[in-house]
Short mmCIF file of C-alpha atoms in Angstrom, two decimals:
data_model
loop_
_atom_site.label_atom_id
_atom_site.label_comp_id
_atom_site.label_asym_id
_atom_site.label_seq_id
_atom_site.Cartn_x
_atom_site.Cartn_y
_atom_site.Cartn_z
CA MET U 1338 7.51 54.65 -102.39
CA ARG U 1339 10.66 52.56 -102.31
CA PHE U 1340 14.16 53.35 -102.31
CA PRO U 1341 16.22 50.60 -103.75
CA SER U 1342 19.66 49.68 -103.21
CA LYS U 1343 20.36 50.94 -106.68
CA MET U 1344 18.95 54.39 -105.99
CA ALA U 1345 21.11 54.44 -102.49
CA THR U 1346 24.02 53.89 -104.44
CA TRP U 1347 23.34 56.56 -106.74
CA LEU U 1348 22.10 59.14 -103.96
CA CYS U 1349 25.87 59.09 -102.87
CA ILE U 1350 26.50 60.44 -106.38
CA CYS U 1351 23.64 62.82 -107.36
CA ALA U 1352 23.88 64.49 -104.06
CA LEU U 1353 27.47 65.34 -104.30
CA GLY U 1354 27.66 66.23 -108.19
CA PHE U 1355 30.29 63.76 -109.35
CA GLU U 1356 30.73 62.55 -113.04
CA MET U 1357 32.44 59.45 -113.92
CA GLN U 1358 32.44 57.10 -116.72
CA ALA U 1359 34.58 54.43 -118.04
CA HIS U 1360 35.47 55.74 -121.05
CA ALA U 1361 33.30 53.55 -123.54
CA GLU U 1362 34.66 53.90 -126.90
CA ASP U 1363 32.39 55.80 -129.03
CA GLU U 1364 31.61 53.52 -131.96
CA SER U 1365 30.30 55.71 -134.46
CA PRO U 1366 29.13 59.60 -134.57
CA GLU U 1367 31.82 61.17 -136.71
CA TRP U 1368 31.26 64.46 -134.57
CA GLN U 1369 32.89 62.98 -131.85
CA LEU U 1370 36.46 64.15 -132.14
CA PRO U 1371 39.28 62.59 -130.68
CA SER U 1372 39.88 65.28 -127.70
CA TYR U 1373 37.17 65.90 -125.38
CA LEU U 1374 37.69 69.54 -125.68
CA ASP U 1375 37.95 69.26 -129.43
CA GLU U 1376 35.25 72.11 -131.05
CA VAL U 1377 32.62 70.56 -132.93
CA ARG U 1378 31.76 72.51 -136.40
CA ASP U 1379 29.59 75.41 -136.25
CA GLU U 1380 26.78 74.04 -138.18
CA GLU U 1381 26.82 71.58 -135.33
CA MET U 1382 25.93 74.46 -132.61
CA TYR U 1383 21.91 75.06 -134.11
CA ASP U 1384 18.88 73.33 -134.37
CA ASP U 1385 18.44 72.15 -138.14
CA ASP U 1386 14.78 73.44 -138.25
CA ASP U 1387 15.71 77.14 -136.92
CA ASP U 1388 15.96 79.74 -139.64
CA ASP U 1389 15.24 82.40 -137.35
CA ASP U 1390 17.40 85.65 -138.42
CA ASP U 1391 18.09 86.02 -134.56
CA ALA U 1392 20.33 82.85 -135.40
CA LEU U 1393 22.90 85.76 -136.89
CA CYS U 1394 23.65 87.02 -133.46
CA GLY U 1395 24.25 83.24 -132.07
CA PRO U 1396 21.60 80.53 -131.81
CA ALA U 1397 18.00 81.50 -132.18
CA VAL U 1398 16.06 82.38 -129.28
CA THR U 1399 13.56 79.82 -128.72
CA GLU U 1400 11.85 81.36 -125.72
CA ARG U 1401 11.59 84.51 -124.00
CA ARG U 1402 9.80 84.88 -120.59
CA GLN U 1403 9.70 87.87 -118.11
CA ILE U 1404 11.23 86.49 -114.63
CA LEU U 1405 10.95 89.91 -112.40
CA GLY U 1406 10.60 93.63 -113.56
CA ASP U 1407 13.04 94.30 -115.86
CA VAL U 1408 14.95 90.95 -115.68
CA PHE U 1409 14.16 88.59 -118.65
CA GLU U 1410 15.44 84.85 -119.33
CA TYR U 1411 16.49 83.90 -122.97
CA SER U 1412 16.81 80.28 -123.66
CA TYR U 1413 18.52 78.66 -126.88
CA ARG U 1414 18.04 75.13 -128.25
CA VAL U 1415 21.44 74.54 -129.52
CA ARG U 1416 22.50 70.88 -131.33
CA VAL U 1417 25.55 69.43 -130.51
CA GLY U 1418 25.48 66.02 -132.46
CA TYR U 1419 23.44 64.06 -134.95
CA GLY U 1420 21.41 62.27 -132.33
CA ALA U 1421 17.81 62.64 -131.50
CA HIS U 1422 18.88 63.71 -127.91
CA ASP U 1423 22.19 65.31 -128.92
CA PHE U 1424 20.71 68.98 -127.54
CA ILE U 1425 21.84 71.33 -124.87
CA THR U 1426 19.82 74.39 -123.80
CA LEU U 1427 21.70 77.66 -122.88
CA HIS U 1428 19.90 80.22 -120.67
CA ARG U 1429 20.35 83.54 -120.64
CA VAL U 1430 19.44 86.07 -117.28
CA VAL U 1431 19.77 89.44 -117.90
CA ARG U 1432 18.17 93.00 -117.07
CA GLU U 1433 16.13 94.36 -120.59
CA VAL U 1434 16.35 98.19 -121.00
CA THR U 1435 13.64 97.89 -124.05
CA PRO U 1436 12.22 94.52 -125.19
CA TRP U 1437 14.83 92.03 -126.69
CA VAL U 1438 17.41 94.80 -125.89
CA SER U 1439 19.87 93.92 -122.84
CA ALA U 1440 21.31 96.62 -120.34
CA ARG U 1441 24.86 97.03 -120.37
CA ALA U 1442 26.23 94.17 -118.55
CA PRO U 1443 30.76 94.24 -118.55
CA LYS U 1444 30.22 91.37 -116.03
CA SER U 1445 29.47 87.53 -117.39
CA VAL U 1446 29.25 84.61 -115.41
CA PHE U 1447 28.39 81.15 -116.85
CA LEU U 1448 26.89 78.62 -114.66
CA VAL U 1449 26.66 74.61 -114.69
CA HIS U 1450 24.25 72.46 -112.57
CA GLY U 1451 24.95 69.43 -110.90
CA ASP U 1452 23.12 66.37 -110.50
CA ALA U 1453 19.18 65.82 -110.89
CA TRP U 1454 18.32 69.69 -111.48
CA GLY U 1455 18.91 71.62 -114.58
CA PHE U 1456 19.77 75.14 -114.78
CA ARG U 1457 15.94 76.70 -113.93
CA SER U 1458 16.21 73.65 -110.89
CA ALA U 1459 19.35 74.73 -109.84
CA PHE U 1460 19.71 78.69 -110.54
CA LEU U 1461 16.35 79.87 -110.91
CA SER U 1462 14.11 77.63 -108.53
CA SER U 1463 12.04 80.31 -107.13
CA VAL U 1464 10.65 81.14 -110.14
CA ALA U 1465 8.65 77.77 -110.05
CA SER U 1466 7.70 78.02 -106.39
CA GLY U 1467 5.22 80.16 -104.67
CA ALA U 1468 6.84 79.58 -101.15
CA VAL U 1469 9.47 82.12 -101.42
CA PRO U 1470 9.97 85.59 -103.34
CA ARG U 1471 10.36 85.29 -106.95
CA GLN U 1472 13.80 87.08 -106.89
CA GLN U 1473 15.03 84.63 -104.42
CA SER U 1474 17.38 82.95 -106.95
CA LEU U 1475 20.94 83.29 -107.66
CA ALA U 1476 20.47 84.05 -111.21
CA VAL U 1477 18.03 86.60 -110.35
CA PHE U 1478 20.22 88.20 -107.63
CA LEU U 1479 23.14 88.83 -110.04
CA ALA U 1480 21.32 89.86 -113.22
CA GLN U 1481 19.45 92.32 -111.05
CA ARG U 1482 22.83 93.92 -109.88
CA GLY U 1483 24.20 94.02 -113.65
CA VAL U 1484 25.72 90.73 -113.98
CA ASP U 1485 25.07 89.05 -117.41
CA VAL U 1486 23.93 85.35 -116.16
CA TRP U 1487 24.48 82.31 -118.83
CA GLY U 1488 23.82 78.61 -117.99
CA ILE U 1489 23.33 75.36 -119.33
CA ASP U 1490 21.40 72.24 -119.29
CA LEU U 1491 23.25 69.60 -119.79
CA ARG U 1492 22.26 66.81 -122.68
CA TRP U 1493 20.16 64.54 -120.21
CA VAL U 1494 18.03 67.56 -118.55
CA HIS U 1495 15.31 67.01 -121.68
CA VAL U 1496 15.28 63.55 -122.13
CA PRO U 1497 11.81 62.54 -122.18
CA ARG U 1498 10.08 60.81 -119.23
CA GLU U 1499 8.61 58.07 -121.40
CA THR U 1500 12.01 57.00 -122.71
CA THR U 1501 13.10 53.35 -122.22
CA ASP U 1502 16.10 52.61 -123.97
CA PHE U 1503 19.03 54.78 -123.17
CA SER U 1504 22.01 53.42 -125.50
CA PHE U 1505 22.33 56.78 -126.72
CA MET U 1506 23.68 57.58 -123.24
CA LYS U 1507 26.75 55.45 -123.65
CA SER U 1508 29.32 58.08 -124.56
CA TRP U 1509 28.04 60.56 -122.32
CA ASN U 1510 30.99 61.24 -120.24
CA LEU U 1511 32.58 63.83 -118.23
CA GLY U 1512 34.53 64.83 -121.14
CA LEU U 1513 31.46 65.09 -123.46
CA HIS U 1514 29.55 67.19 -120.56
CA ALA U 1515 32.86 69.63 -120.29
CA ARG U 1516 33.40 70.10 -124.11
CA ASP U 1517 29.28 71.24 -124.27
CA VAL U 1518 30.15 73.86 -121.60
CA GLY U 1519 32.89 75.06 -124.00
CA THR U 1520 30.25 75.21 -126.82
CA GLY U 1521 28.08 77.15 -124.52
CA MET U 1522 30.61 79.39 -123.62
CA ARG U 1523 31.80 80.00 -127.00
CA LEU U 1524 28.19 80.64 -128.13
CA ALA U 1525 27.27 82.85 -125.01
CA ARG U 1526 30.49 85.09 -125.80
CA ASP U 1527 29.23 85.15 -129.58
CA VAL U 1528 25.96 86.46 -128.62
CA ARG U 1529 27.63 89.22 -125.95
CA GLU U 1530 30.04 90.60 -128.82
CA CYS U 1531 27.23 90.63 -131.58
CA LYS U 1532 25.20 92.78 -129.09
CA GLY U 1533 28.05 95.06 -128.35
CA LEU U 1534 28.58 93.53 -124.86
CA GLY U 1535 32.17 92.86 -125.36
CA SER U 1536 34.01 89.64 -126.40
CA GLY U 1537 35.98 89.14 -123.16
CA ARG U 1538 36.31 85.80 -121.60
CA MET U 1539 33.99 84.40 -118.73
CA VAL U 1540 33.98 83.70 -115.10
CA LEU U 1541 32.93 79.90 -114.88
CA LEU U 1542 30.75 78.51 -111.61
CA GLY U 1543 30.08 74.85 -111.50
CA TRP U 1544 27.97 73.76 -108.70
CA SER U 1545 28.05 70.17 -107.15
CA ARG U 1546 29.04 67.96 -110.17
CA GLY U 1547 28.77 71.10 -112.36
CA ALA U 1548 32.08 71.70 -110.66
CA THR U 1549 33.32 68.60 -111.70
CA ILE U 1550 32.58 69.25 -114.97
CA ALA U 1551 34.35 72.67 -114.76
CA TYR U 1552 37.31 71.23 -113.52
CA ALA U 1553 37.49 69.13 -116.58
CA TYR U 1554 36.65 71.89 -119.00
CA LEU U 1555 39.41 74.04 -117.41
CA ASN U 1556 41.73 71.01 -117.31
CA GLY U 1557 41.34 70.35 -121.27
CA GLU U 1558 41.09 74.16 -121.82
CA THR U 1559 45.05 74.46 -121.05
CA GLN U 1560 45.70 72.24 -124.31
CA LEU U 1561 44.01 74.68 -126.40
CA SER U 1562 45.55 77.68 -128.19
CA LEU U 1563 45.72 80.64 -125.88
CA TRP U 1564 43.31 82.64 -127.94
CA LYS U 1565 40.73 79.86 -127.45
CA HIS U 1566 40.88 80.04 -123.97
CA GLN U 1567 37.12 81.02 -122.49
CA VAL U 1568 37.49 81.18 -118.75
CA SER U 1569 38.53 84.62 -116.97
CA GLY U 1570 37.68 82.95 -113.40
CA PHE U 1571 36.55 79.85 -111.70
CA ILE U 1572 34.26 79.47 -108.87
CA PRO U 1573 33.62 75.79 -107.69
CA VAL U 1574 30.82 75.40 -105.64
CA ASP U 1575 30.91 72.89 -102.91
CA MET U 1576 32.76 69.88 -104.62
CA ALA U 1577 36.11 68.06 -104.02
CA TYR U 1578 37.65 66.75 -107.58
CA VAL U 1579 40.28 64.89 -105.79
CA PHE U 1580 40.51 63.95 -101.95
CA ALA U 1581 43.44 64.76 -99.95
CA PRO U 1582 45.69 62.31 -98.92
CA GLY U 1583 44.59 62.25 -95.62
CA ASP U 1584 41.20 61.24 -96.98
CA VAL U 1585 41.73 57.25 -96.86
CA VAL U 1586 38.01 56.20 -95.71
CA GLU U 1587 36.42 58.68 -98.15
CA ARG U 1588 38.37 57.51 -100.94
CA GLN U 1589 37.67 53.98 -100.14
CA ALA U 1590 34.42 54.63 -100.24
CA ALA U 1591 34.71 56.21 -103.59
CA CYS U 1592 36.47 53.35 -104.65
CA GLN U 1593 33.81 51.18 -103.61
CA THR U 1594 31.06 52.90 -105.14
CA HIS U 1595 32.62 53.14 -108.26
CA ALA U 1596 33.25 49.29 -108.60
CA VAL U 1597 29.50 49.12 -108.00
CA LEU U 1598 28.46 51.81 -111.07
CA ALA U 1599 31.29 50.77 -113.47
CA GLN U 1600 29.92 47.13 -112.99
CA PHE U 1601 26.35 48.41 -113.81
CA GLN U 1602 27.83 50.29 -117.12
CA ALA U 1603 29.60 47.63 -118.40
CA ALA U 1604 26.74 45.48 -118.42
CA GLY U 1605 24.64 48.09 -120.71
CA GLN U 1606 23.31 50.61 -118.11
CA TYR U 1607 23.86 54.01 -119.05
CA GLU U 1608 21.37 55.83 -117.08
CA GLY U 1609 22.08 56.32 -113.67
CA GLY U 1610 19.18 54.82 -111.70
CA MET U 1611 16.13 56.69 -112.45
CA LEU U 1612 16.69 59.18 -109.43
CA GLY U 1613 14.83 62.33 -111.26
CA LEU U 1614 11.78 60.36 -111.09
CA GLN U 1615 11.89 59.09 -107.53
CA LEU U 1616 13.03 62.74 -105.87
CA GLN U 1617 9.97 63.97 -108.05
CA TYR U 1618 7.77 61.09 -106.60
CA LEU U 1619 9.27 61.91 -103.21
CA GLY U 1620 8.52 65.67 -103.38
CA GLY U 1621 5.21 65.21 -104.84
CA LEU U 1622 3.80 63.25 -101.87
CA ALA U 1623 5.67 65.37 -99.43
CA ILE U 1624 3.26 68.26 -101.11
CA THR U 1625 -0.25 66.23 -101.71
CA GLN U 1626 0.03 63.59 -98.57
CA PRO U 1627 2.43 65.00 -96.29
CA ASP U 1628 1.15 62.73 -93.34
CA ALA U 1629 0.60 59.48 -95.18
CA GLY U 1630 2.80 57.03 -94.07
CA THR U 1631 5.47 55.74 -96.93
CA SER U 1632 6.38 52.33 -97.74
CA GLY U 1633 10.01 52.95 -98.69
CA LEU U 1634 10.89 54.00 -95.20
CA PRO U 1635 8.52 52.14 -92.43
CA GLY U 1636 7.79 54.39 -89.59
CA TYR U 1637 7.86 57.84 -91.58
CA THR U 1638 5.56 59.76 -93.27
CA ASN U 1639 5.74 61.22 -96.61
CA ARG U 1640 6.84 64.56 -95.45
CA GLU U 1641 9.39 63.51 -93.07
CA ALA U 1642 11.05 61.11 -95.64
CA ALA U 1643 11.39 64.11 -97.97
CA LEU U 1644 12.85 66.19 -95.10
CA LEU U 1645 15.22 63.17 -94.05
CA PHE U 1646 16.55 63.10 -97.84
CA GLY U 1647 17.52 66.79 -97.77
CA ALA U 1648 18.60 66.89 -93.93
CA ALA U 1649 20.58 63.33 -93.51
CA THR U 1650 21.27 62.62 -97.29
CA SER U 1651 24.43 60.42 -96.43
CA ALA U 1652 21.54 57.99 -94.69
CA PHE U 1653 20.62 57.21 -98.33
CA GLN U 1654 24.36 56.38 -99.38
CA LYS U 1655 25.64 52.83 -99.53
CA PRO U 1656 28.44 53.36 -98.61
CA PRO U 1657 28.41 57.41 -97.31
CA ILE U 1658 31.50 59.15 -98.99
CA ILE U 1659 31.49 62.44 -97.47
CA PRO U 1660 30.50 62.14 -93.73
CA ASP U 1661 27.16 63.37 -92.67
CA TYR U 1662 26.65 65.13 -95.87
CA HIS U 1663 23.34 66.46 -96.69
CA TRP U 1664 21.55 68.81 -98.82
CA THR U 1665 19.89 70.91 -96.47
CA GLY U 1666 20.56 71.87 -92.50
CA GLY U 1667 17.67 70.26 -90.39
CA GLN U 1668 16.32 69.72 -86.86
CA PHE U 1669 15.50 66.26 -85.31
CA GLY U 1670 13.51 65.24 -82.42
CA ALA U 1671 14.70 63.20 -79.72
CA ALA U 1672 12.76 60.18 -81.49
CA GLY U 1673 14.98 60.71 -84.57
CA PRO U 1674 12.89 61.48 -87.76
CA PRO U 1675 13.71 64.93 -88.71
CA THR U 1676 10.83 67.73 -87.59
CA GLY U 1677 11.59 70.52 -90.09
CA LEU U 1678 14.52 72.37 -92.22
CA THR U 1679 16.82 74.92 -90.57
CA TRP U 1680 17.59 77.53 -93.30
CA THR U 1681 15.82 76.55 -96.20
CA ARG U 1682 11.72 76.67 -96.52
CA GLU U 1683 10.17 72.98 -96.52
CA ARG U 1684 7.71 73.41 -99.28
CA PHE U 1685 10.42 75.44 -101.35
CA PHE U 1686 12.65 72.23 -100.87
CA PHE U 1687 9.66 70.12 -101.88
CA ASP U 1688 8.91 72.08 -104.95
CA GLY U 1689 12.68 71.59 -105.90
CA LEU U 1690 12.63 67.61 -105.51
CA VAL U 1691 9.54 68.10 -108.08
CA GLN U 1692 11.75 70.18 -110.47
CA SER U 1693 14.34 67.44 -111.05
CA SER U 1694 14.63 66.23 -114.32
CA PRO U 1695 13.70 62.16 -114.85
CA TYR U 1696 17.07 60.59 -116.31
CA GLN U 1697 20.81 61.59 -116.21
CA SER U 1698 23.74 59.32 -117.51
CA ILE U 1699 25.91 57.33 -115.62
CA GLY U 1700 29.31 57.98 -117.49
CA GLU U 1701 29.98 61.24 -115.41
CA GLN U 1702 29.34 59.48 -112.08
CA VAL U 1703 31.50 56.74 -112.93
CA ASP U 1704 34.68 59.23 -114.38
CA THR U 1705 34.21 61.23 -110.78
CA LEU U 1706 34.46 58.39 -108.80
CA ALA U 1707 37.45 57.51 -110.61
CA MET U 1708 38.82 60.77 -109.58
CA TRP U 1709 37.78 60.21 -106.33
CA CYS U 1710 39.34 56.90 -106.18
CA GLY U 1711 42.61 57.53 -107.99
CA ALA U 1712 41.94 54.73 -110.07
CA PRO U 1713 41.65 53.72 -113.02
CA ASP U 1714 43.48 56.70 -114.62
CA VAL U 1715 40.99 59.46 -116.22
CA PRO U 1716 42.67 62.48 -118.13
CA TYR U 1717 40.83 65.11 -116.74
CA ASP U 1718 43.39 66.31 -114.07
CA ASP U 1719 46.67 65.79 -116.32
CA HIS U 1720 46.93 69.54 -116.53
CA LEU U 1721 45.65 71.50 -113.75
CA LYS U 1722 48.84 72.88 -112.68
CA GLN U 1723 48.73 74.70 -115.85
CA VAL U 1724 45.38 76.55 -114.50
CA THR U 1725 46.14 79.83 -113.66
CA VAL U 1726 42.71 81.91 -113.60
CA PRO U 1727 41.82 83.45 -110.23
CA VAL U 1728 39.55 81.01 -108.26
CA LEU U 1729 37.06 81.50 -105.40
CA TYR U 1730 35.84 78.42 -103.65
CA VAL U 1731 32.50 78.20 -102.02
CA GLY U 1732 31.33 75.43 -99.73
CA ALA U 1733 28.97 74.48 -97.29
CA ALA U 1734 30.10 73.13 -93.94
CA GLY U 1735 27.53 70.31 -93.63
CA GLY U 1736 28.06 69.44 -97.61
CA VAL U 1737 31.25 68.74 -99.20
CA GLY U 1738 33.01 71.76 -97.43
CA ARG U 1739 36.28 71.49 -96.38
CA TYR U 1740 36.90 68.57 -98.72
CA GLY U 1741 36.69 70.62 -101.66
CA LEU U 1742 39.84 72.36 -100.48
CA HIS U 1743 42.64 70.49 -101.06
CA SER U 1744 41.46 70.52 -105.21
CA LEU U 1745 42.36 74.10 -105.13
CA SER U 1746 45.90 73.12 -104.31
CA LEU U 1747 46.28 70.88 -107.56
CA LEU U 1748 45.81 74.15 -109.60
CA GLY U 1749 48.43 76.88 -110.68
CA SER U 1750 46.33 79.94 -109.95
CA THR U 1751 47.94 82.29 -107.07
CA ASP U 1752 44.75 84.22 -106.88
CA VAL U 1753 42.71 81.64 -104.93
CA SER U 1754 39.95 82.75 -102.51
CA THR U 1755 37.64 80.62 -100.03
CA HIS U 1756 34.45 81.22 -98.47
CA VAL U 1757 33.11 78.34 -96.52
CA VAL U 1758 29.41 78.70 -94.73
CA GLN U 1759 29.96 77.14 -91.27
CA ARG U 1760 27.31 77.86 -88.42
CA PHE U 1761 28.48 74.76 -86.08
CA PRO U 1762 31.68 73.54 -84.76
CA ASP U 1763 33.49 70.63 -86.53
CA THR U 1764 31.68 68.24 -84.15
CA ALA U 1765 27.97 69.17 -85.06
CA ARG U 1766 28.55 69.02 -89.22
CA ALA U 1767 25.53 66.75 -89.56
CA LEU U 1768 23.40 69.97 -88.60
CA ASP U 1769 25.22 72.76 -90.48
CA TYR U 1770 24.60 74.58 -93.71
CA GLY U 1771 23.85 72.10 -96.37
CA HIS U 1772 24.77 71.90 -100.07
CA ALA U 1773 21.42 73.00 -101.45
CA ASP U 1774 21.15 75.66 -98.55
CA LEU U 1775 23.52 77.26 -100.71
CA PHE U 1776 21.31 78.18 -103.05
CA LEU U 1777 17.67 77.72 -101.29
CA ALA U 1778 18.44 79.42 -97.92
CA ASP U 1779 16.65 82.64 -97.02
CA ASP U 1780 19.90 83.74 -95.87
CA ALA U 1781 21.77 82.64 -99.15
CA GLU U 1782 21.57 85.99 -100.39
CA THR U 1783 23.75 87.53 -97.74
CA ALA U 1784 25.70 84.68 -96.82
CA VAL U 1785 26.57 83.27 -100.16
CA TRP U 1786 25.29 85.13 -103.34
CA THR U 1787 26.86 88.65 -102.14
CA PRO U 1788 30.36 86.96 -101.43
CA ILE U 1789 30.29 85.87 -105.01
CA LEU U 1790 29.06 89.13 -106.23
CA GLU U 1791 31.73 91.03 -104.84
CA TRP U 1792 34.26 88.69 -106.14
CA LEU U 1793 33.25 88.96 -109.57
CA GLN U 1794 33.16 92.51 -109.34
CA ARG U 1795 36.65 92.46 -108.13
CA HIS U 1796 37.49 90.19 -111.22
#
């Protein structure tokens, strides 16, 4: 197993969930409208091969599966352009009263995942792992408590493993993904209205880079007519949209990383470094050959290498942007290699690595780094003061944590709450609650999800 320098640069972005791209001009697709939030035409929202009558109540359901008890997941394949890969998948997790009939759920939320992991990997990860109870996922937790949970798989989630030509990703940037989120929310609201569950706006929750996409969506939504607004509240999870003035070192590191990725992009690299394939490999070896040595990190076993990625993610970043940033809080022996994870079960974490999507577009990374660097100018923060919806920031002290707080001050919202999970003093940031612990930890239900639910119930 090898960890090339390109992966090290990519990890810096993936782990933090940032979306950026040097705005390559779209040369052809007529469906790519001038504003990044202009709505696509209705006929482009449905798979051309789908003529199911259920489409009368929104896009046709492509899969229905039982998650636990009366909690079911519906998936919807939605066309958002004319290209072979111009699809998103919407997911809905909700309680049923009878088959195909959902229980009344006046509260609704729309979830946006970050890098590497799609909706299921991020918000339904326990369903694909035998290491934890099946209900140990945010989407199940909320659905069991009467919330209508929706979410999206961004376009890159389903790009096939055998793909070698990624030129179709050229225009896949922060704005395009934000527009897809808007399309997804609009369809989710159509389904809710059609099924008699209400037509009101939804709370938008974005984790990691998903929070960046959500910020970009909200920024653009302010320029739409008021009756087209879809968001009733915003929950950015462990992500900074811009750095505070005092975060000089972090901004300089972001500028340096932006220059590298923008150069890759200008040279025709539109995929972000095949991170998902490498995480699948890393997790797979940690499960099947845990004690074997790894060629990527001499002196480490496969298990230790996977633990290192989780517990010391910043060690893979060149340069690190957020100091001591990590996905999962870890424990370390005197010799240095991690000996285990503190709050997340290591097999659960390894199963999550295996669930990574193979590829991801580079455009959203370049755009996000531009936001962090402060240059070049991008349009995704021009109207933040016009965003006035209630906001709850959720962070992890060992993830992005306090670095996400300054972004809240750029909004026009007056109802702003924060909830940062911190277990140790600031000086022990390297060991504290991590970026993925927020969704994987055994105590995430009480430490993270319950505060989110209580906020949802009040808003």
